[in-house]
């Protein structure tokens, strides 16, 4: 079909040429920009994803920059703290040297004090001048702001990290379940003689015991060896409840028969009213009324139940010896050279009563005597008991008992700080043992106390506290080892929760480390008081992630390292200065304790900053860089042009444009063929 008004082939060629020109233009654009997506029309979904990835890449780049900046700040602070540590080590050396006061002159100690003063000034200067881009790092301005200082039982607080969230504060609740305990070992009183006791020497005297049954109870009558029988009679006319007489060894008990009959207690009272007799009952019996001619003697037995105990003031040993004398009365003599008491009985038997013998002994200088039973308990009622020359008491000896240890003792005492060996002799008092142990308590960590008995207690609290007593040797009479409550005891750490989280504890110090809170608290010794406080601000806030949210931030507390703030339970660093309480001339031991605590605190701060830098910052930096690489790769795969593909597309488009142009030229020549028809 041949038409001239409408050249359809030309129109088709034009359309294809236009499309080829568009493809050529697109290929040229992509190759010139390097991007596959240059406008939303190129790939709307891809553009959206690409722009989102670009935003994340930008945020990650800033997070990486922030992390590097934070690491630089920590490095700056750590460098300054390193200098502070060097100064503290120098101070510690000067304190130790000054303790050698026996070898150092006053001038040398004063020179050490001047060096310490200079070091303290340098530490304060470091605290005030350590800055990063004008921000001070060690003056306390980066420490957390809290109300913990108002807690009376809280002796030290370190808030390392805290996430204050959107509210800008954290409330901290402390629940102490049990207080930290010291290690303690006690010694019972049985290990010691309570007081000086002069040597007791007891000679027993032969006696006779008779049991009778009265009112259903067994009544035991003990008396002189010459009493032989017991009879009970009834006197209807008597108004007395019961009476008893001892005539020529025959005991007769008479009670009334009226409307108020006697009972067993009446019989006991009557018998005990006779000099030389003692009556006891096994009771309780039937409580029946006693009738005339009641039970007579039974179960007669000889015994050695009564005697004289002799003690001598200021003597180490005492011997008592009874002999048959030649004088009518008792003669008592005392040989001070041999510490021997000789008692010669009288030829007149009536003079040989315990009362008379006692009076002769008591008349001697530094000797006293007491009527006792065979258990050594004082007795009454036997004053007229006669010592028979036919049955003389055996010789009695006694050894002086001295207050304090019962025998020699050697033991080793171990504490958390070291061990010491102690050697004590018999008679060493509680106060002397206490003084010896406390003299070296700084090297053992154990203190002795003699209040209410002897005890050994660790200075420290917690599971590291130790009291261990090892008995090396003890005399045969000693009871120290058997009187120990334990040979080894350790203390216990405080048990507490912080905001419901079980805290790690050591002694009186406990801490938690969670994603939102990292802090350490130290309470007063043995405190069980619960308390609360709030963290309301402060700290160095570092933005470590690409999103401005609390879980991508870290807030680190850096306390002041000035001499007024550095310290612990023993005191503050400034106290080591001239004229202060812990200067070298006032309290070198206290200075040593403070400097040890300060060194530990600064070292702990450096360790905490280093851990934050190594774990939080460096690991975050690695993670961010890896994430950034992945996101950039993802964004590149979406948006960047593939040059190989686009080069091929360009070549194709160029060929299509050239061929399209030629085809269009041919199509435009088709209408000219009509002229041949008209010729």
XYZ file of C-alpha atoms in Angstrom:
679
model
C 0.000 0.000 0.000
C 1.409 3.327 -1.065
C 0.403 6.503 0.759
C 1.955 9.938 0.919
C -0.131 11.695 3.559
C 0.844 9.279 6.314
C 4.273 7.630 6.248
C 3.703 4.820 8.713
C 7.138 3.255 8.357
C 8.646 6.645 9.085
C 6.530 6.968 12.197
C 7.607 3.534 13.381
C 11.225 4.338 12.663
C 10.886 7.620 14.546
C 9.464 5.891 17.632
C 12.190 3.296 17.663
C 14.838 5.923 17.126
C 13.410 7.955 19.989
C 13.487 4.913 22.321
C 17.038 4.143 21.243
C 18.043 7.748 21.898
C 16.455 7.470 25.412
C 18.397 4.267 26.081
C 21.548 5.938 24.818
C 20.925 8.969 27.018
C 20.298 6.736 30.079
C 23.469 4.750 29.480
C 25.491 7.919 29.035
C 23.999 9.383 32.257
C 24.728 6.285 34.321
C 28.250 5.987 32.948
C 28.959 9.656 33.585
C 27.537 9.675 37.161
C 28.419 6.121 38.144
C 24.908 5.721 39.556
C 22.198 3.399 38.391
C 19.549 5.558 40.078
C 19.840 9.251 39.229
C 16.197 10.140 39.789
C 13.113 8.638 41.331
C 11.943 7.585 37.895
C 14.937 5.295 37.478
C 13.838 2.998 40.407
C 11.334 4.429 42.948
C 11.611 1.516 45.414
C 15.353 1.366 45.007
C 15.613 5.120 45.610
C 13.686 4.782 48.886
C 15.881 1.922 50.095
C 19.027 3.706 48.945
C 18.184 6.944 50.715
C 17.404 5.043 53.943
C 20.738 3.285 53.718
C 22.503 6.578 52.992
C 20.969 8.048 56.156
C 22.175 5.119 58.200
C 25.635 5.339 56.669
C 25.825 9.013 57.562
C 24.764 8.302 61.181
C 27.243 5.461 61.441
C 30.003 7.725 60.212
C 29.193 10.203 62.976
C 28.990 7.387 65.539
C 32.446 6.226 64.498
C 33.710 9.792 64.848
C 32.062 10.053 68.297
C 33.614 6.778 69.419
C 37.058 7.874 68.326
C 36.584 11.166 70.139
C 35.512 9.348 73.312
C 38.549 7.084 73.073
C 40.778 10.137 72.771
C 39.184 11.644 75.886
C 39.725 8.428 77.845
C 43.327 8.250 76.659
C 43.893 11.812 77.815
C 42.421 11.079 81.254
C 44.379 7.819 81.563
C 47.630 9.584 80.713
C 47.048 12.112 83.478
C 46.037 9.372 85.919
C 49.275 7.577 85.066
C 51.203 10.591 86.289
C 49.047 10.686 89.411
C 49.851 7.014 90.035
C 53.561 7.749 89.741
C 53.267 10.530 92.292
C 51.296 8.282 94.653
C 53.931 5.574 94.381
C 56.594 8.135 95.252
C 54.544 9.218 98.274
C 54.153 5.618 99.393
C 57.907 5.114 99.200
C 58.497 8.245 101.266
C 56.005 7.074 103.907
C 57.670 3.670 104.173
C 61.086 5.313 104.435
C 59.884 7.726 107.121
C 58.648 4.788 109.202
C 62.326 3.885 109.668
C 62.576 6.561 112.354
C 65.316 4.694 114.198
C 67.695 5.227 111.306
C 66.459 8.565 109.934
C 67.080 11.918 111.536
C 64.313 14.430 112.109
C 65.741 16.503 109.261
C 65.492 13.592 106.828
C 61.893 12.912 107.819
C 61.130 16.613 107.378
C 62.672 16.466 103.902
C 60.417 13.519 103.060
C 57.440 15.543 104.264
C 58.407 18.405 101.943
C 58.502 15.977 99.005
C 55.080 14.652 99.958
C 53.702 18.197 100.144
C 55.104 18.894 96.672
C 53.569 15.687 95.298
C 50.192 16.578 96.803
C 50.331 19.952 95.074
C 51.199 18.255 91.783
C 48.237 15.871 92.149
C 45.890 18.806 92.709
C 47.373 20.558 89.673
C 46.817 17.492 87.485
C 43.211 17.291 88.690
C 42.595 20.900 87.690
C 44.532 21.140 84.424
C 43.730 17.873 82.651
C 41.423 19.053 79.844
C 40.180 18.015 76.399
C 39.094 20.849 74.145
C 38.574 23.031 77.189
C 36.608 20.448 79.214
C 38.179 19.414 82.508
C 38.312 15.676 82.980
C 39.576 14.957 86.519
C 38.202 17.757 88.675
C 34.935 15.955 89.450
C 32.828 17.830 86.892
C 32.259 14.528 85.062
C 31.190 12.681 88.188
C 27.571 11.709 88.780
C 25.289 13.897 90.858
C 23.464 11.919 93.550
C 21.954 12.185 97.010
C 24.122 9.315 98.330
C 26.151 11.711 100.461
C 23.189 12.131 102.809
C 23.194 8.430 103.787
C 24.745 8.202 107.245
C 25.662 4.504 107.022
C 27.260 4.828 103.571
C 31.010 5.335 103.896
C 31.985 5.243 100.216
C 30.204 5.256 96.837
C 31.542 4.867 93.301
C 29.069 5.317 90.446
C 30.906 4.118 87.349
C 28.130 4.104 84.761
C 24.448 4.964 84.784
C 21.815 5.195 82.073
C 19.556 8.024 83.161
C 17.168 7.439 80.243
C 14.536 9.939 79.206
C 13.696 10.889 82.793
C 17.232 12.015 83.588
C 17.420 10.144 86.895
C 17.699 6.724 88.497
C 16.331 5.831 91.934
C 18.563 3.319 93.734
C 17.091 1.123 96.500
C 19.423 -0.887 98.748
C 18.118 -3.873 100.719
C 20.714 -5.360 103.084
C 19.743 -8.912 103.988
C 22.646 -9.607 106.338
C 25.642 -7.616 107.500
C 29.233 -8.567 106.816
C 30.791 -10.481 109.683
C 34.282 -10.664 111.120
C 36.033 -13.936 111.775
C 36.087 -14.713 115.500
C 37.357 -17.474 117.778
C 36.613 -17.451 121.512
C 38.234 -19.245 124.425
C 36.041 -20.456 127.277
C 36.881 -19.698 130.900
C 37.843 -23.333 131.496
C 41.212 -22.595 129.886
C 42.103 -20.238 132.736
C 42.197 -20.233 136.497
C 39.914 -17.395 137.500
C 42.053 -16.181 140.430
C 45.078 -17.019 142.546
C 44.185 -19.949 144.800
C 46.532 -20.876 147.654
C 47.209 -24.601 147.819
C 44.342 -26.429 149.566
C 45.232 -29.557 151.547
C 42.379 -31.650 152.975
C 42.538 -34.470 155.566
C 39.391 -36.568 155.863
C 38.049 -37.791 159.227
C 36.298 -41.140 159.615
C 32.535 -40.808 160.156
C 29.546 -43.152 160.466
C 26.401 -43.032 158.300
C 23.035 -44.527 159.267
C 19.894 -44.637 157.109
C 16.446 -44.738 158.678
C 13.015 -44.678 157.070
C 10.705 -41.945 158.350
C 7.302 -41.167 156.836
C 8.142 -43.100 153.698
C 11.420 -41.192 153.159
C 14.983 -42.356 153.671
C 16.760 -40.130 156.169
C 20.579 -40.313 156.119
C 22.315 -39.377 159.408
C 26.077 -38.713 159.320
C 28.020 -38.182 162.527
C 30.900 -39.108 164.804
C 32.071 -42.670 164.646
C 30.845 -43.392 168.203
C 27.118 -42.904 167.574
C 25.498 -46.331 167.239
C 21.689 -46.249 167.232
C 18.573 -44.202 166.604
C 15.291 -44.527 168.490
C 12.004 -42.627 168.099
C 9.621 -42.157 171.050
C 6.243 -40.510 171.614
C 5.651 -38.025 174.407
C 1.953 -37.254 174.640
C 2.585 -34.481 177.132
C 5.204 -32.758 174.973
C 4.347 -29.477 173.339
C 7.426 -29.527 171.093
C 7.055 -30.666 167.548
C 10.143 -32.917 167.734
C 13.355 -33.015 169.743
C 16.465 -35.163 169.539
C 19.312 -35.887 171.916
C 22.580 -37.799 171.475
C 23.569 -39.604 174.640
C 26.627 -41.859 174.561
C 26.195 -42.454 170.857
C 22.474 -43.261 171.042
C 20.259 -40.758 169.222
C 16.722 -40.455 170.584
C 14.040 -38.495 168.706
C 10.940 -37.471 170.697
C 7.873 -35.906 169.126
C 4.501 -34.960 170.535
C 1.377 -37.035 170.125
C -1.211 -34.282 170.243
C -3.351 -32.946 167.438
C -0.253 -31.531 165.624
C 1.764 -34.633 164.757
C 5.343 -34.338 163.495
C 6.395 -34.943 159.902
C 9.745 -35.844 158.271
C 10.964 -32.228 158.142
C 10.455 -31.973 161.913
C 12.681 -35.021 162.371
C 15.339 -33.529 160.073
C 15.269 -30.237 161.973
C 15.611 -32.067 165.264
C 18.552 -34.189 164.089
C 20.403 -31.235 162.539
C 20.063 -29.403 165.808
C 22.524 -31.856 167.405
C 26.175 -30.788 167.162
C 28.186 -33.328 165.204
C 25.244 -34.727 163.229
C 23.936 -33.905 159.749
C 20.689 -35.412 158.463
C 19.330 -35.362 154.903
C 16.310 -36.932 153.189
C 15.895 -38.425 149.718
C 12.185 -37.265 149.743
C 9.477 -36.958 148.888
C 7.905 -39.762 150.880
C 4.344 -40.584 151.710
C 3.991 -37.700 154.100
C 2.320 -39.976 156.657
C 2.209 -39.088 160.357
C 5.032 -40.516 162.431
C 3.917 -42.841 165.192
C 5.687 -43.913 168.338
C 8.508 -46.383 168.065
C 8.986 -45.645 164.376
C 11.772 -47.072 162.240
C 15.105 -47.636 163.979
C 18.651 -47.831 162.600
C 19.469 -49.566 159.356
C 22.166 -49.689 156.643
C 24.969 -48.619 158.968
C 28.221 -47.750 157.144
C 31.516 -46.059 157.968
C 32.728 -43.263 155.666
C 35.254 -40.456 155.236
C 32.965 -37.561 154.498
C 34.245 -34.764 156.714
C 37.600 -33.074 157.097
C 39.600 -29.863 157.392
C 40.766 -28.031 154.272
C 43.860 -25.930 154.959
C 45.031 -23.147 152.655
C 48.170 -21.020 152.846
C 48.482 -17.441 151.654
C 51.324 -16.813 149.221
C 52.551 -20.416 149.231
C 53.478 -22.517 146.242
C 52.979 -25.881 147.988
C 51.507 -26.997 151.302
C 51.658 -30.277 153.222
C 49.414 -31.148 156.195
C 50.410 -34.003 158.481
C 48.501 -35.268 161.557
C 50.364 -37.134 164.366
C 49.593 -38.435 167.868
C 50.822 -35.849 170.324
C 52.019 -36.012 173.905
C 50.252 -32.934 175.244
C 46.716 -32.905 176.544
C 45.698 -30.316 173.915
C 46.233 -30.065 170.161
C 49.559 -28.528 169.078
C 49.889 -27.063 165.535
C 53.244 -25.930 164.082
C 54.223 -24.721 160.606
C 57.638 -25.201 158.969
C 58.060 -22.282 156.535
C 61.096 -23.862 154.874
C 59.237 -26.980 153.782
C 55.721 -25.483 153.827
C 54.631 -28.297 156.159
C 51.864 -28.005 158.740
C 52.196 -30.533 161.591
C 49.147 -31.133 163.793
C 49.802 -33.152 166.954
C 46.529 -34.427 168.475
C 45.939 -34.047 172.199
C 46.046 -36.916 174.635
C 42.669 -35.764 175.936
C 40.158 -36.958 173.337
C 37.693 -34.150 174.011
C 40.325 -31.668 172.753
C 40.548 -33.340 169.337
C 37.349 -31.880 167.936
C 37.430 -30.270 164.474
C 36.547 -26.942 166.046
C 39.568 -27.023 168.339
C 41.937 -28.236 165.632
C 40.634 -25.514 163.324
C 41.264 -22.825 165.927
C 44.879 -23.990 166.397
C 45.531 -23.868 162.632
C 43.839 -20.510 162.142
C 46.076 -19.056 164.849
C 49.143 -19.699 162.704
C 50.376 -16.955 160.360
C 49.060 -17.094 156.757
C 47.091 -20.324 157.317
C 43.339 -20.787 157.420
C 41.113 -23.865 157.621
C 37.531 -24.770 156.727
C 35.342 -27.778 157.610
C 34.425 -29.387 154.268
C 33.001 -32.584 152.821
C 34.972 -34.857 150.551
C 33.947 -32.700 147.544
C 35.551 -29.626 149.121
C 32.251 -27.874 149.951
C 32.009 -26.118 153.313
C 29.918 -27.903 155.972
C 28.228 -26.897 159.190
C 27.116 -29.084 162.071
C 30.340 -31.086 162.532
C 32.207 -28.770 164.848
C 32.284 -31.337 167.671
C 33.366 -34.219 165.449
C 36.395 -35.807 167.086
C 39.567 -36.838 165.253
C 40.626 -40.187 166.741
C 44.306 -40.919 167.339
C 43.521 -44.533 166.520
C 42.597 -43.541 162.944
C 44.730 -40.546 162.020
C 43.980 -38.796 158.722
C 46.498 -39.364 155.944
C 49.003 -36.730 154.845
C 47.534 -34.102 152.507
C 49.398 -31.906 149.998
C 48.320 -29.085 147.689
C 49.855 -26.983 144.911
C 49.231 -23.288 144.434
C 46.898 -22.402 141.562
C 47.768 -19.137 139.785
C 45.256 -17.049 137.852
C 45.662 -17.307 134.063
C 46.723 -20.169 131.836
C 46.734 -23.526 133.549
C 49.964 -24.571 131.840
C 52.514 -23.523 129.250
C 51.214 -22.747 125.764
C 52.713 -22.187 122.300
C 50.427 -21.429 119.363
C 50.505 -19.810 115.947
C 47.902 -17.187 115.107
C 47.056 -16.658 111.433
C 45.072 -13.747 110.082
C 44.404 -12.291 106.664
C 47.573 -10.159 106.890
C 50.031 -12.776 108.189
C 50.960 -15.100 111.042
C 52.718 -14.822 114.412
C 53.825 -17.424 116.960
C 53.178 -16.812 120.682
C 54.791 -18.525 123.667
C 53.159 -18.138 127.090
C 53.958 -19.652 130.445
C 51.575 -21.036 133.048
C 49.719 -18.270 134.850
C 49.757 -15.842 131.893
C 46.685 -13.666 132.298
C 44.041 -12.828 129.712
C 45.218 -9.228 129.707
C 48.800 -10.293 128.964
C 47.710 -12.527 126.071
C 45.540 -9.703 124.745
C 48.438 -7.238 124.910
C 50.814 -9.610 123.133
C 48.375 -10.342 120.305
C 47.358 -6.703 119.840
C 50.983 -5.611 119.750
C 51.363 -7.284 116.349
C 47.769 -6.983 115.142
C 48.896 -4.842 112.210
C 50.902 -7.774 110.851
C 48.260 -10.458 111.478
C 44.995 -8.598 111.023
C 43.683 -10.133 114.271
C 42.819 -8.322 117.513
C 42.335 -9.909 120.943
C 39.787 -8.825 123.551
C 39.468 -9.937 127.175
C 36.052 -8.390 127.856
C 33.843 -11.202 129.119
C 36.521 -13.770 128.326
C 39.290 -14.065 125.770
C 38.415 -13.802 122.061
C 40.311 -13.313 118.816
C 38.603 -11.248 116.101
C 39.724 -10.280 112.620
C 40.096 -6.597 111.864
C 38.616 -7.162 108.417
C 35.084 -8.129 107.486
C 33.995 -10.650 104.895
C 35.079 -13.975 103.469
C 38.711 -12.850 103.306
C 38.756 -12.285 107.069
C 40.508 -15.134 108.885
C 41.319 -16.284 112.401
C 43.257 -19.546 112.551
C 44.825 -20.859 115.770
C 47.256 -23.766 115.545
C 48.351 -25.202 118.889
C 52.028 -26.074 118.631
C 52.458 -27.331 122.210
C 50.573 -27.164 125.500
C 51.438 -28.419 128.992
C 49.702 -31.450 130.438
C 47.480 -29.343 132.690
C 46.544 -26.909 129.935
C 42.993 -26.696 128.616
C 43.438 -23.900 126.075
C 43.082 -26.073 122.971
C 40.021 -27.890 124.285
C 38.435 -24.562 125.249
C 38.602 -23.050 121.741
C 35.231 -22.514 120.091
C 36.975 -23.359 116.812
C 40.512 -23.551 115.491
C 39.655 -21.762 112.236
C 36.947 -19.268 111.366
C 36.344 -17.001 108.378
C 34.051 -14.009 108.142
C 31.134 -13.547 105.779
C 30.441 -10.922 103.133
C 27.487 -8.587 103.225
C 24.370 -9.819 101.440
C 22.375 -7.128 99.668
C 20.341 -6.290 96.581
C 20.482 -3.111 94.519
C 17.191 -2.361 92.770
C 16.275 -6.003 93.202
C 19.508 -7.293 91.635
C 21.654 -9.553 93.817
C 24.890 -7.677 94.434
C 28.408 -9.063 94.304
C 30.036 -8.505 97.691
C 33.389 -8.411 99.409
C 33.381 -7.480 103.061
C 31.252 -4.366 103.549
C 31.495 -3.441 99.853
C 28.938 -4.613 97.304
C 28.306 -3.770 93.662
C 26.279 -4.484 90.535
C 27.096 -4.049 86.847
C 24.044 -4.062 84.593
C 23.214 -2.412 81.285
C 21.662 0.520 83.131
C 23.733 0.831 86.304
C 27.284 0.082 87.399
C 28.108 1.162 90.929
C 29.931 0.068 94.068
C 28.907 0.919 97.635
C 30.662 0.518 100.980
C 28.668 0.715 104.219
C 29.841 1.107 107.795
C 31.148 -1.967 109.546
C 28.348 -4.366 110.393
C 25.600 -2.077 109.055
C 22.218 -3.632 108.197
C 20.386 -0.370 107.467
C 18.434 -0.264 104.210
C 18.516 3.028 102.304
C 17.649 4.704 99.014
C 19.140 7.553 96.993
C 18.787 9.052 93.528
C 21.211 9.725 90.684
C 19.945 12.918 89.101
C 22.596 13.847 86.560
C 26.257 14.241 85.803
C 28.636 11.846 84.147
C 30.282 12.035 80.732
C 27.654 11.162 78.115
C 29.019 9.457 74.987
C 26.845 8.869 71.895
C 28.190 5.574 70.598
C 25.476 4.467 68.162
C 23.787 5.871 65.043
C 20.463 6.455 66.824
C 19.969 8.995 69.611
C 18.494 6.573 72.120
C 19.571 5.715 75.654
C 20.582 2.175 74.771
C 23.097 3.530 72.236
C 24.652 5.908 74.742
C 27.086 5.410 77.616
C 27.293 7.685 80.620
C 30.599 7.295 82.444
C 31.408 8.815 85.816
C 34.916 10.186 86.392
C 35.396 11.395 89.937
C 37.761 14.026 91.208
C 41.352 12.971 91.858
C 42.168 15.975 94.008
C 43.715 15.319 97.418
C 40.517 16.396 99.125
C 38.481 13.697 97.379
C 40.887 10.787 97.059
C 40.696 8.422 100.017
C 38.642 5.771 101.738
C 37.543 4.650 105.168
C 40.947 5.507 106.680
C 40.905 9.146 105.600
C 41.655 11.527 102.726
C 44.927 12.092 100.893
C 45.274 15.720 101.983
C 45.727 14.506 105.570
C 49.296 13.475 104.663
C 50.267 17.129 104.292
C 52.386 19.045 106.783
C 50.564 19.678 110.051
C 47.717 17.356 109.145
C 46.544 14.400 111.212
C 48.352 11.792 109.079
C 51.584 13.639 108.395
C 54.871 11.766 108.803
C 55.440 13.230 112.252
C 51.885 12.791 113.525
C 50.778 9.346 112.307
C 52.970 7.537 109.813
C 50.955 4.322 110.222
C 47.741 6.142 109.382
C 49.490 7.733 106.389
C 50.430 4.263 105.125
C 46.824 3.074 105.360
C 45.503 6.126 103.497
C 48.062 5.969 100.695
C 47.315 2.269 100.177
C 43.601 3.020 99.812
C 44.283 5.939 97.445
C 46.622 3.895 95.260
C 43.945 1.202 95.010
C 41.307 3.781 94.136
C 43.315 5.477 91.381
C 44.389 2.122 89.999
C 40.772 0.999 89.999
C 39.733 4.190 88.165
C 42.415 3.672 85.533
C 41.368 0.052 85.148
C 37.727 1.042 84.767
C 38.540 3.684 82.150
C 40.801 1.251 80.350
C 38.128 -1.433 80.365
C 35.602 1.063 78.979
C 38.038 2.079 76.271
C 39.081 -1.470 75.358
C 35.713 -3.171 75.533
C 33.039 -0.555 75.009
C 34.792 1.917 72.701
C 37.168 -0.201 70.654
C 34.723 -3.051 70.207
C 32.036 -0.503 69.310
C 34.388 1.062 66.775
C 35.053 -2.309 65.132
C 31.343 -3.106 65.083
C 30.427 0.281 63.616
C 33.068 0.029 60.883
C 31.865 -3.425 59.904
C 28.249 -2.281 59.869
C 29.213 0.775 57.841
C 30.967 -1.401 55.269
C 27.973 -3.680 54.976
C 25.536 -0.797 54.617
C 27.692 0.942 52.018
C 27.916 -2.304 50.085
C 24.153 -2.705 50.268
C 23.586 0.892 49.185
C 26.069 0.485 46.364
C 24.374 -2.642 45.107
C 21.102 -0.733 44.893
C 22.201 2.643 43.562
C 25.584 2.367 41.846
C 25.843 1.615 38.144
C 27.337 -1.595 36.814
C 29.843 -0.199 34.293
C 30.159 -3.439 32.387
C 26.429 -3.656 31.923
C 26.032 0.040 31.171
C 28.897 -0.053 28.642
C 27.123 -2.867 26.853
C 23.879 -0.922 27.016
C 25.673 2.128 25.575
C 27.067 0.154 22.677
C 23.687 -1.386 21.978
C 21.987 2.030 22.167
C 24.574 3.592 19.845
C 24.061 0.842 17.268
C 20.302 1.106 17.545
C 20.437 4.889 17.126
C 22.652 4.596 14.036
C 20.523 1.842 12.520
C 17.342 3.713 13.441
C 18.642 6.817 11.719
C 19.393 4.859 8.539
C 16.017 3.137 8.658
C 14.258 6.485 9.152
C 16.138 7.846 6.155
C 14.907 4.945 4.064
C 11.351 5.321 5.381
C 11.351 8.990 4.469
C 12.258 8.044 0.861
C 9.228 5.749 0.440
C 6.739 8.559 -0.616
C 9.066 9.492 -3.480
C 8.217 6.158 -5.086
C 4.756 7.632 -5.929
C 6.359 9.898 -8.570
C 7.306 6.881 -10.596
C 3.662 5.977 -10.803
C 2.747 9.447 -12.079
C 5.371 9.434 -14.816
